[in-house]
Amino acid sequence: MQFGGRVAVGLAAVVLVGCGSPAAPAPAATTTPATTTTATATATATTVRATSTLPAPPQRVVVLDPGHNGGNGTHPAEIGRPVPDGRSGTKACNTTGTATDAGYPEHAFTWDVAQRVRRALEADGVRVVLTRPDDTGVGPCVDERGRAGEAAGADAVVSIHADGAAPGGSGFHVALSDPPLHPAQGAPARELALAVRDALRTGGFTDSDYTGEQALTPRPDLAGLNHSTRPAVLVECANMRNAAEAALVSSEAGRERYAEAIAAGILTYLG
């Protein structure tokens, strides 16, 4: 609009000269808006450049620990050797885990659910680190799994399991290290546990009726949690010896439900 105004003034000056009258000087006001506009544009461009150079927020990192491993059963000596439990005692390096009465193993369930949780978290921009690369190996030991969060710089660590309790028991529960051995095992771990618990409830899963209170189980004996210096919890998704829950964990649809709920809880915790 300012450019058009200057053209109009210029034409008026030409007409006056052609009629034999002296040309009037261009009003000073015609140059002021152009100067203001230029200054505003320069300031805007500077602001845009400054904004575009702001660092991106740090990427969130989550460690997923699929319980046990497919090769554990054929390496009893290796997984049976003692390792530090984090409380001045020892635990077996690892175990084979449990299974349904029909033979569907816990290690296969945890591996499948972890893959589904990983995909959901990565779709939200989270970097996911797994404590084991496949379901055919041996270990790693529980103390190594417990240190994985610190090695990855994780914001949260979630160990995925299923229980092998008496057939009459059912429901999920979330374990956390207690009493805490590290600040992250205190309020941050409890916050993570509550977020995962509430998401599982929202997903239609029921609290355990055979252990814990309000689906939370504080425990001193889980080495993977004791060694963690990052907020860490262990989720016992179901009782694989319960007929109804065995059918659920053995189905693809059931595993997807568990994964969706666990991922939702983790994302809630991450904010």
PDB file of C-alpha atoms in Angstrom:
ATOM      1  CA  MET A   1       0.000   0.000   0.000  1.00  0.00           C
ATOM      2  CA  GLN A   2       2.900   2.424   0.728  1.00  0.00           C
ATOM      3  CA  PHE A   3       4.408   1.794  -2.701  1.00  0.00           C
ATOM      4  CA  GLY A   4       1.113   2.765  -4.370  1.00  0.00           C
ATOM      5  CA  GLY A   5       0.913   5.939  -2.305  1.00  0.00           C
ATOM      6  CA  ARG A   6       4.341   7.074  -3.543  1.00  0.00           C
ATOM      7  CA  VAL A   7       3.387   6.431  -7.183  1.00  0.00           C
ATOM      8  CA  ALA A   8       0.256   8.557  -6.771  1.00  0.00           C
ATOM      9  CA  VAL A   9       2.244  11.450  -5.310  1.00  0.00           C
ATOM     10  CA  GLY A  10       4.803  11.214  -8.116  1.00  0.00           C
ATOM     11  CA  LEU A  11       2.105  11.422 -10.792  1.00  0.00           C
ATOM     12  CA  ALA A  12       0.587  14.467  -9.126  1.00  0.00           C
ATOM     13  CA  ALA A  13       3.953  16.187  -9.222  1.00  0.00           C
ATOM     14  CA  VAL A  14       4.337  15.507 -12.937  1.00  0.00           C
ATOM     15  CA  VAL A  15       0.913  16.976 -13.687  1.00  0.00           C
ATOM     16  CA  LEU A  16       1.682  20.164 -11.756  1.00  0.00           C
ATOM     17  CA  VAL A  17       4.961  20.668 -13.601  1.00  0.00           C
ATOM     18  CA  GLY A  18       3.301  20.172 -16.935  1.00  0.00           C
ATOM     19  CA  CYS A  19       0.821  22.963 -16.132  1.00  0.00           C
ATOM     20  CA  GLY A  20       3.654  25.413 -15.517  1.00  0.00           C
ATOM     21  CA  SER A  21       3.395  25.355 -11.708  1.00  0.00           C
ATOM     22  CA  PRO A  22       6.392  24.702  -9.475  1.00  0.00           C
ATOM     23  CA  ALA A  23       6.614  21.074  -8.257  1.00  0.00           C
ATOM     24  CA  ALA A  24       5.621  20.633  -4.620  1.00  0.00           C
ATOM     25  CA  PRO A  25       8.113  18.740  -2.435  1.00  0.00           C
ATOM     26  CA  ALA A  26       7.024  15.206  -1.448  1.00  0.00           C
ATOM     27  CA  PRO A  27       5.445  15.223   2.024  1.00  0.00           C
ATOM     28  CA  ALA A  28       7.737  13.823   4.680  1.00  0.00           C
ATOM     29  CA  ALA A  29       4.900  11.555   5.853  1.00  0.00           C
ATOM     30  CA  THR A  30       5.194   9.457   2.686  1.00  0.00           C
ATOM     31  CA  THR A  31       8.598   8.061   3.763  1.00  0.00           C
ATOM     32  CA  THR A  32       7.802   7.365   7.442  1.00  0.00           C
ATOM     33  CA  PRO A  33       5.449   4.372   6.945  1.00  0.00           C
ATOM     34  CA  ALA A  34       7.988   2.712   4.623  1.00  0.00           C
ATOM     35  CA  THR A  35      10.689   3.069   7.288  1.00  0.00           C
ATOM     36  CA  THR A  36       8.350   1.649   9.961  1.00  0.00           C
ATOM     37  CA  THR A  37       7.350  -1.269   7.745  1.00  0.00           C
ATOM     38  CA  THR A  38      10.987  -2.073   6.991  1.00  0.00           C
ATOM     39  CA  ALA A  39      11.885  -1.995  10.675  1.00  0.00           C
ATOM     40  CA  THR A  40       8.924  -4.233  11.529  1.00  0.00           C
ATOM     41  CA  ALA A  41       9.819  -6.712   8.803  1.00  0.00           C
ATOM     42  CA  THR A  42      13.438  -6.789   9.983  1.00  0.00           C
ATOM     43  CA  ALA A  43      12.344  -7.416  13.579  1.00  0.00           C
ATOM     44  CA  THR A  44       9.967 -10.165  12.459  1.00  0.00           C
ATOM     45  CA  ALA A  45      12.655 -11.860  10.380  1.00  0.00           C
ATOM     46  CA  THR A  46      15.046 -11.677  13.316  1.00  0.00           C
ATOM     47  CA  THR A  47      12.432 -13.241  15.602  1.00  0.00           C
ATOM     48  CA  VAL A  48      11.782 -16.063  13.123  1.00  0.00           C
ATOM     49  CA  ARG A  49      15.509 -16.757  12.806  1.00  0.00           C
ATOM     50  CA  ALA A  50      15.925 -16.788  16.591  1.00  0.00           C
ATOM     51  CA  THR A  51      12.955 -19.123  17.054  1.00  0.00           C
ATOM     52  CA  SER A  52      14.154 -21.526  14.380  1.00  0.00           C
ATOM     53  CA  THR A  53      17.500 -21.962  16.131  1.00  0.00           C
ATOM     54  CA  LEU A  54      16.040 -23.025  19.503  1.00  0.00           C
ATOM     55  CA  PRO A  55      17.194 -26.553  20.428  1.00  0.00           C
ATOM     56  CA  ALA A  56      14.646 -29.335  20.162  1.00  0.00           C
ATOM     57  CA  PRO A  57      13.493 -30.854  23.463  1.00  0.00           C
ATOM     58  CA  PRO A  58      15.462 -33.959  24.470  1.00  0.00           C
ATOM     59  CA  GLN A  59      14.051 -37.239  23.191  1.00  0.00           C
ATOM     60  CA  ARG A  60      12.389 -39.376  25.832  1.00  0.00           C
ATOM     61  CA  VAL A  61      13.958 -42.784  26.443  1.00  0.00           C
ATOM     62  CA  VAL A  62      12.276 -45.906  27.824  1.00  0.00           C
ATOM     63  CA  VAL A  63      13.843 -49.277  28.608  1.00  0.00           C
ATOM     64  CA  LEU A  64      11.544 -52.279  28.152  1.00  0.00           C
ATOM     65  CA  ASP A  65      12.606 -55.482  29.869  1.00  0.00           C
ATOM     66  CA  PRO A  66      10.781 -58.550  28.459  1.00  0.00           C
ATOM     67  CA  GLY A  67      11.040 -61.103  31.250  1.00  0.00           C
ATOM     68  CA  HIS A  68      13.177 -64.266  30.879  1.00  0.00           C
ATOM     69  CA  ASN A  69      14.379 -65.557  27.465  1.00  0.00           C
ATOM     70  CA  GLY A  70      13.686 -68.427  25.093  1.00  0.00           C
ATOM     71  CA  GLY A  71      17.081 -70.109  25.555  1.00  0.00           C
ATOM     72  CA  ASN A  72      17.112 -70.079  29.353  1.00  0.00           C
ATOM     73  CA  GLY A  73      15.652 -73.559  29.694  1.00  0.00           C
ATOM     74  CA  THR A  74      18.542 -75.208  27.849  1.00  0.00           C
ATOM     75  CA  HIS A  75      21.243 -73.400  29.843  1.00  0.00           C
ATOM     76  CA  PRO A  76      20.476 -74.198  33.507  1.00  0.00           C
ATOM     77  CA  ALA A  77      24.026 -73.692  34.762  1.00  0.00           C
ATOM     78  CA  GLU A  78      24.354 -70.296  33.132  1.00  0.00           C
ATOM     79  CA  ILE A  79      21.082 -68.903  34.385  1.00  0.00           C
ATOM     80  CA  GLY A  80      21.447 -70.558  37.773  1.00  0.00           C
ATOM     81  CA  ARG A  81      24.702 -68.869  38.757  1.00  0.00           C
ATOM     82  CA  PRO A  82      24.380 -66.331  41.594  1.00  0.00           C
ATOM     83  CA  VAL A  83      24.515 -62.592  40.908  1.00  0.00           C
ATOM     84  CA  PRO A  84      24.162 -59.607  43.281  1.00  0.00           C
ATOM     85  CA  ASP A  85      20.561 -58.894  44.251  1.00  0.00           C
ATOM     86  CA  GLY A  86      21.200 -55.232  45.089  1.00  0.00           C
ATOM     87  CA  ARG A  87      20.682 -55.735  48.828  1.00  0.00           C
ATOM     88  CA  SER A  88      23.950 -57.442  49.809  1.00  0.00           C
ATOM     89  CA  GLY A  89      22.624 -60.866  48.847  1.00  0.00           C
ATOM     90  CA  THR A  90      22.438 -62.926  45.659  1.00  0.00           C
ATOM     91  CA  LYS A  91      19.832 -64.184  43.226  1.00  0.00           C
ATOM     92  CA  ALA A  92      19.935 -66.633  40.357  1.00  0.00           C
ATOM     93  CA  CYS A  93      21.048 -64.949  37.147  1.00  0.00           C
ATOM     94  CA  ASN A  94      17.629 -65.624  35.601  1.00  0.00           C
ATOM     95  CA  THR A  95      14.900 -68.269  35.367  1.00  0.00           C
ATOM     96  CA  THR A  96      12.830 -69.950  32.675  1.00  0.00           C
ATOM     97  CA  GLY A  97       9.646 -68.181  33.759  1.00  0.00           C
ATOM     98  CA  THR A  98       6.228 -69.790  33.913  1.00  0.00           C
ATOM     99  CA  ALA A  99       3.759 -71.020  31.276  1.00  0.00           C
ATOM    100  CA  THR A 100       0.089 -71.742  30.758  1.00  0.00           C
ATOM    101  CA  ASP A 101      -1.150 -75.298  31.329  1.00  0.00           C
ATOM    102  CA  ALA A 102      -1.274 -75.615  27.552  1.00  0.00           C
ATOM    103  CA  GLY A 103       2.445 -74.781  27.331  1.00  0.00           C
ATOM    104  CA  TYR A 104       2.439 -71.173  26.136  1.00  0.00           C
ATOM    105  CA  PRO A 105       5.608 -69.778  27.810  1.00  0.00           C
ATOM    106  CA  GLU A 106       5.975 -66.541  29.691  1.00  0.00           C
ATOM    107  CA  HIS A 107       9.102 -65.580  27.735  1.00  0.00           C
ATOM    108  CA  ALA A 108       7.129 -65.653  24.461  1.00  0.00           C
ATOM    109  CA  PHE A 109       4.314 -63.596  25.982  1.00  0.00           C
ATOM    110  CA  THR A 110       6.650 -60.939  27.383  1.00  0.00           C
ATOM    111  CA  TRP A 111       8.611 -60.694  24.136  1.00  0.00           C
ATOM    112  CA  ASP A 112       5.469 -60.246  22.040  1.00  0.00           C
ATOM    113  CA  VAL A 113       3.955 -57.648  24.372  1.00  0.00           C
ATOM    114  CA  ALA A 114       7.244 -55.725  24.547  1.00  0.00           C
ATOM    115  CA  GLN A 115       7.371 -55.478  20.748  1.00  0.00           C
ATOM    116  CA  ARG A 116       3.854 -54.061  20.676  1.00  0.00           C
ATOM    117  CA  VAL A 117       4.628 -51.557  23.442  1.00  0.00           C
ATOM    118  CA  ARG A 118       7.810 -50.557  21.609  1.00  0.00           C
ATOM    119  CA  ARG A 119       5.912 -49.800  18.403  1.00  0.00           C
ATOM    120  CA  ALA A 120       3.340 -47.715  20.271  1.00  0.00           C
ATOM    121  CA  LEU A 121       5.989 -45.681  22.081  1.00  0.00           C
ATOM    122  CA  GLU A 122       8.100 -45.134  18.977  1.00  0.00           C
ATOM    123  CA  ALA A 123       5.026 -43.863  17.151  1.00  0.00           C
ATOM    124  CA  ASP A 124       4.914 -41.153  19.827  1.00  0.00           C
ATOM    125  CA  GLY A 125       8.568 -40.219  19.320  1.00  0.00           C
ATOM    126  CA  VAL A 126      10.009 -42.173  22.254  1.00  0.00           C
ATOM    127  CA  ARG A 127      13.340 -43.971  21.870  1.00  0.00           C
ATOM    128  CA  VAL A 128      12.978 -47.537  23.143  1.00  0.00           C
ATOM    129  CA  VAL A 129      15.800 -49.791  24.353  1.00  0.00           C
ATOM    130  CA  LEU A 130      15.186 -53.510  24.952  1.00  0.00           C
ATOM    131  CA  THR A 131      17.167 -55.570  27.460  1.00  0.00           C
ATOM    132  CA  ARG A 132      17.334 -58.489  25.024  1.00  0.00           C
ATOM    133  CA  PRO A 133      17.388 -58.492  21.197  1.00  0.00           C
ATOM    134  CA  ASP A 134      15.274 -61.599  20.550  1.00  0.00           C
ATOM    135  CA  ASP A 135      13.468 -64.515  22.182  1.00  0.00           C
ATOM    136  CA  THR A 136      16.067 -67.199  21.451  1.00  0.00           C
ATOM    137  CA  GLY A 137      18.977 -66.148  23.654  1.00  0.00           C
ATOM    138  CA  VAL A 138      20.052 -66.725  27.261  1.00  0.00           C
ATOM    139  CA  GLY A 139      19.728 -64.107  30.015  1.00  0.00           C
ATOM    140  CA  PRO A 140      20.800 -61.414  30.474  1.00  0.00           C
ATOM    141  CA  CYS A 141      21.104 -61.714  34.238  1.00  0.00           C
ATOM    142  CA  VAL A 142      18.784 -59.729  36.466  1.00  0.00           C
ATOM    143  CA  ASP A 143      21.521 -57.396  37.731  1.00  0.00           C
ATOM    144  CA  GLU A 144      22.454 -56.470  34.163  1.00  0.00           C
ATOM    145  CA  ARG A 145      18.813 -55.856  33.332  1.00  0.00           C
ATOM    146  CA  GLY A 146      18.570 -53.642  36.386  1.00  0.00           C
ATOM    147  CA  ARG A 147      21.462 -51.471  35.210  1.00  0.00           C
ATOM    148  CA  ALA A 148      20.074 -51.104  31.682  1.00  0.00           C
ATOM    149  CA  GLY A 149      18.117 -47.967  32.525  1.00  0.00           C
ATOM    150  CA  GLU A 150      21.182 -46.056  33.632  1.00  0.00           C
ATOM    151  CA  ALA A 151      23.179 -47.247  30.619  1.00  0.00           C
ATOM    152  CA  ALA A 152      20.474 -45.967  28.280  1.00  0.00           C
ATOM    153  CA  GLY A 153      19.836 -42.723  30.145  1.00  0.00           C
ATOM    154  CA  ALA A 154      16.221 -43.843  30.480  1.00  0.00           C
ATOM    155  CA  ASP A 155      13.343 -41.761  31.766  1.00  0.00           C
ATOM    156  CA  ALA A 156      11.512 -44.957  32.767  1.00  0.00           C
ATOM    157  CA  VAL A 157      12.118 -48.709  32.931  1.00  0.00           C
ATOM    158  CA  VAL A 158       9.263 -51.210  32.659  1.00  0.00           C
ATOM    159  CA  SER A 159       9.815 -54.938  33.101  1.00  0.00           C
ATOM    160  CA  ILE A 160       7.057 -57.056  31.552  1.00  0.00           C
ATOM    161  CA  HIS A 161       6.121 -60.400  33.112  1.00  0.00           C
ATOM    162  CA  ALA A 162       3.232 -62.779  33.768  1.00  0.00           C
ATOM    163  CA  ASP A 163       2.699 -64.693  36.995  1.00  0.00           C
ATOM    164  CA  GLY A 164       2.450 -68.387  37.775  1.00  0.00           C
ATOM    165  CA  ALA A 165       0.263 -68.407  40.899  1.00  0.00           C
ATOM    166  CA  ALA A 166      -2.443 -70.794  42.116  1.00  0.00           C
ATOM    167  CA  PRO A 167      -5.140 -71.319  39.449  1.00  0.00           C
ATOM    168  CA  GLY A 168      -7.815 -69.598  41.530  1.00  0.00           C
ATOM    169  CA  GLY A 169      -5.968 -66.272  41.543  1.00  0.00           C
ATOM    170  CA  SER A 170      -6.415 -63.651  38.837  1.00  0.00           C
ATOM    171  CA  GLY A 171      -5.604 -60.062  37.955  1.00  0.00           C
ATOM    172  CA  PHE A 172      -2.506 -57.921  37.402  1.00  0.00           C
ATOM    173  CA  HIS A 173      -0.178 -56.198  39.834  1.00  0.00           C
ATOM    174  CA  VAL A 174       2.720 -53.762  39.547  1.00  0.00           C
ATOM    175  CA  ALA A 175       5.837 -54.313  41.683  1.00  0.00           C
ATOM    176  CA  LEU A 176       8.327 -51.683  42.818  1.00  0.00           C
ATOM    177  CA  SER A 177      11.488 -51.843  44.918  1.00  0.00           C
ATOM    178  CA  ASP A 178      10.788 -51.295  48.601  1.00  0.00           C
ATOM    179  CA  PRO A 179      12.318 -49.934  50.709  1.00  0.00           C
ATOM    180  CA  PRO A 180      13.927 -47.706  48.066  1.00  0.00           C
ATOM    181  CA  LEU A 181      17.677 -47.976  47.603  1.00  0.00           C
ATOM    182  CA  HIS A 182      17.926 -44.960  45.299  1.00  0.00           C
ATOM    183  CA  PRO A 183      15.907 -41.727  45.028  1.00  0.00           C
ATOM    184  CA  ALA A 184      14.455 -42.864  41.697  1.00  0.00           C
ATOM    185  CA  GLN A 185      13.017 -45.952  43.419  1.00  0.00           C
ATOM    186  CA  GLY A 186      10.943 -43.739  45.708  1.00  0.00           C
ATOM    187  CA  ALA A 187       8.376 -41.210  44.496  1.00  0.00           C
ATOM    188  CA  PRO A 188       9.313 -41.406  40.772  1.00  0.00           C
ATOM    189  CA  ALA A 189       8.919 -45.201  40.670  1.00  0.00           C
ATOM    190  CA  ARG A 190       5.641 -44.992  42.550  1.00  0.00           C
ATOM    191  CA  GLU A 191       4.370 -42.382  40.096  1.00  0.00           C
ATOM    192  CA  LEU A 192       5.286 -44.694  37.214  1.00  0.00           C
ATOM    193  CA  ALA A 193       3.626 -47.643  38.960  1.00  0.00           C
ATOM    194  CA  LEU A 194       0.404 -45.685  39.492  1.00  0.00           C
ATOM    195  CA  ALA A 195       0.344 -44.506  35.867  1.00  0.00           C
ATOM    196  CA  VAL A 196       0.746 -48.055  34.543  1.00  0.00           C
ATOM    197  CA  ARG A 197      -1.741 -49.461  37.049  1.00  0.00           C
ATOM    198  CA  ASP A 198      -4.387 -46.875  36.179  1.00  0.00           C
ATOM    199  CA  ALA A 199      -3.901 -47.456  32.454  1.00  0.00           C
ATOM    200  CA  LEU A 200      -4.364 -51.216  32.913  1.00  0.00           C
ATOM    201  CA  ARG A 201      -7.527 -50.552  34.879  1.00  0.00           C
ATOM    202  CA  THR A 202      -8.767 -48.253  32.130  1.00  0.00           C
ATOM    203  CA  GLY A 203      -7.972 -51.015  29.638  1.00  0.00           C
ATOM    204  CA  GLY A 204     -10.414 -53.307  31.403  1.00  0.00           C
ATOM    205  CA  PHE A 205      -7.984 -55.374  33.476  1.00  0.00           C
ATOM    206  CA  THR A 206      -8.689 -56.126  37.121  1.00  0.00           C
ATOM    207  CA  ASP A 207      -6.459 -55.783  40.173  1.00  0.00           C
ATOM    208  CA  SER A 208      -4.847 -58.931  41.497  1.00  0.00           C
ATOM    209  CA  ASP A 209      -7.031 -60.730  44.029  1.00  0.00           C
ATOM    210  CA  TYR A 210      -4.187 -62.844  45.444  1.00  0.00           C
ATOM    211  CA  THR A 211      -1.305 -60.446  46.140  1.00  0.00           C
ATOM    212  CA  GLY A 212      -0.572 -56.776  46.715  1.00  0.00           C
ATOM    213  CA  GLU A 213      -2.878 -53.948  47.640  1.00  0.00           C
ATOM    214  CA  GLN A 214      -4.667 -51.857  45.054  1.00  0.00           C
ATOM    215  CA  ALA A 215      -2.617 -53.744  42.439  1.00  0.00           C
ATOM    216  CA  LEU A 216       0.697 -52.488  43.884  1.00  0.00           C
ATOM    217  CA  THR A 217       3.277 -54.884  45.378  1.00  0.00           C
ATOM    218  CA  PRO A 218       6.284 -53.257  47.109  1.00  0.00           C
ATOM    219  CA  ARG A 219       9.066 -55.871  47.188  1.00  0.00           C
ATOM    220  CA  PRO A 220      12.686 -56.015  48.362  1.00  0.00           C
ATOM    221  CA  ASP A 221      13.617 -59.210  46.491  1.00  0.00           C
ATOM    222  CA  LEU A 222      13.498 -58.200  42.823  1.00  0.00           C
ATOM    223  CA  ALA A 223      17.107 -57.624  41.768  1.00  0.00           C
ATOM    224  CA  GLY A 224      16.163 -55.974  38.498  1.00  0.00           C
ATOM    225  CA  LEU A 225      14.360 -53.226  40.425  1.00  0.00           C
ATOM    226  CA  ASN A 226      16.912 -53.015  43.237  1.00  0.00           C
ATOM    227  CA  HIS A 227      19.764 -52.250  40.816  1.00  0.00           C
ATOM    228  CA  SER A 228      17.908 -49.531  38.945  1.00  0.00           C
ATOM    229  CA  THR A 229      18.913 -45.894  39.316  1.00  0.00           C
ATOM    230  CA  ARG A 230      16.001 -44.860  37.095  1.00  0.00           C
ATOM    231  CA  PRO A 231      12.258 -45.065  37.856  1.00  0.00           C
ATOM    232  CA  ALA A 232      11.507 -48.758  37.358  1.00  0.00           C
ATOM    233  CA  VAL A 233       8.527 -51.089  37.832  1.00  0.00           C
ATOM    234  CA  LEU A 234       7.728 -54.705  37.054  1.00  0.00           C
ATOM    235  CA  VAL A 235       4.283 -55.557  35.669  1.00  0.00           C
ATOM    236  CA  GLU A 236       2.815 -59.004  36.306  1.00  0.00           C
ATOM    237  CA  CYS A 237       0.164 -58.800  33.604  1.00  0.00           C
ATOM    238  CA  ALA A 238      -1.839 -61.916  34.497  1.00  0.00           C
ATOM    239  CA  ASN A 239      -1.801 -65.295  36.203  1.00  0.00           C
ATOM    240  CA  MET A 240      -0.923 -67.747  33.431  1.00  0.00           C
ATOM    241  CA  ARG A 241      -2.215 -70.661  35.533  1.00  0.00           C
ATOM    242  CA  ASN A 242      -5.705 -69.178  35.644  1.00  0.00           C
ATOM    243  CA  ALA A 243      -7.744 -70.648  32.775  1.00  0.00           C
ATOM    244  CA  ALA A 244      -9.444 -67.401  31.725  1.00  0.00           C
ATOM    245  CA  GLU A 245      -6.259 -65.351  31.867  1.00  0.00           C
ATOM    246  CA  ALA A 246      -4.280 -68.098  30.145  1.00  0.00           C
ATOM    247  CA  ALA A 247      -6.657 -67.794  27.201  1.00  0.00           C
ATOM    248  CA  LEU A 248      -6.237 -64.020  27.221  1.00  0.00           C
ATOM    249  CA  VAL A 249      -2.426 -63.967  27.234  1.00  0.00           C
ATOM    250  CA  SER A 250      -2.325 -66.715  24.579  1.00  0.00           C
ATOM    251  CA  SER A 251      -4.381 -64.667  22.125  1.00  0.00           C
ATOM    252  CA  GLU A 252      -3.027 -61.959  19.852  1.00  0.00           C
ATOM    253  CA  ALA A 253      -5.957 -59.714  20.736  1.00  0.00           C
ATOM    254  CA  GLY A 254      -5.242 -60.140  24.438  1.00  0.00           C
ATOM    255  CA  ARG A 255      -1.570 -59.298  24.062  1.00  0.00           C
ATOM    256  CA  GLU A 256      -2.469 -56.209  22.046  1.00  0.00           C
ATOM    257  CA  ARG A 257      -4.775 -55.065  24.858  1.00  0.00           C
ATOM    258  CA  TYR A 258      -2.022 -55.456  27.422  1.00  0.00           C
ATOM    259  CA  ALA A 259       0.445 -53.598  25.212  1.00  0.00           C
ATOM    260  CA  GLU A 260      -1.901 -50.703  24.546  1.00  0.00           C
ATOM    261  CA  ALA A 261      -2.560 -50.252  28.255  1.00  0.00           C
ATOM    262  CA  ILE A 262       1.105 -50.455  29.277  1.00  0.00           C
ATOM    263  CA  ALA A 263       2.132 -48.001  26.551  1.00  0.00           C
ATOM    264  CA  ALA A 264      -0.625 -45.600  27.597  1.00  0.00           C
ATOM    265  CA  GLY A 265       0.581 -45.715  31.194  1.00  0.00           C
ATOM    266  CA  ILE A 266       4.178 -45.042  30.204  1.00  0.00           C
ATOM    267  CA  LEU A 267       3.176 -42.091  28.023  1.00  0.00           C
ATOM    268  CA  THR A 268       1.072 -40.670  30.841  1.00  0.00           C
ATOM    269  CA  TYR A 269       4.080 -40.870  33.141  1.00  0.00           C
ATOM    270  CA  LEU A 270       6.342 -39.217  30.564  1.00  0.00           C
ATOM    271  CA  GLY A 271       3.817 -36.411  30.237  1.00  0.00           C
TER     272      GLY A 271
END
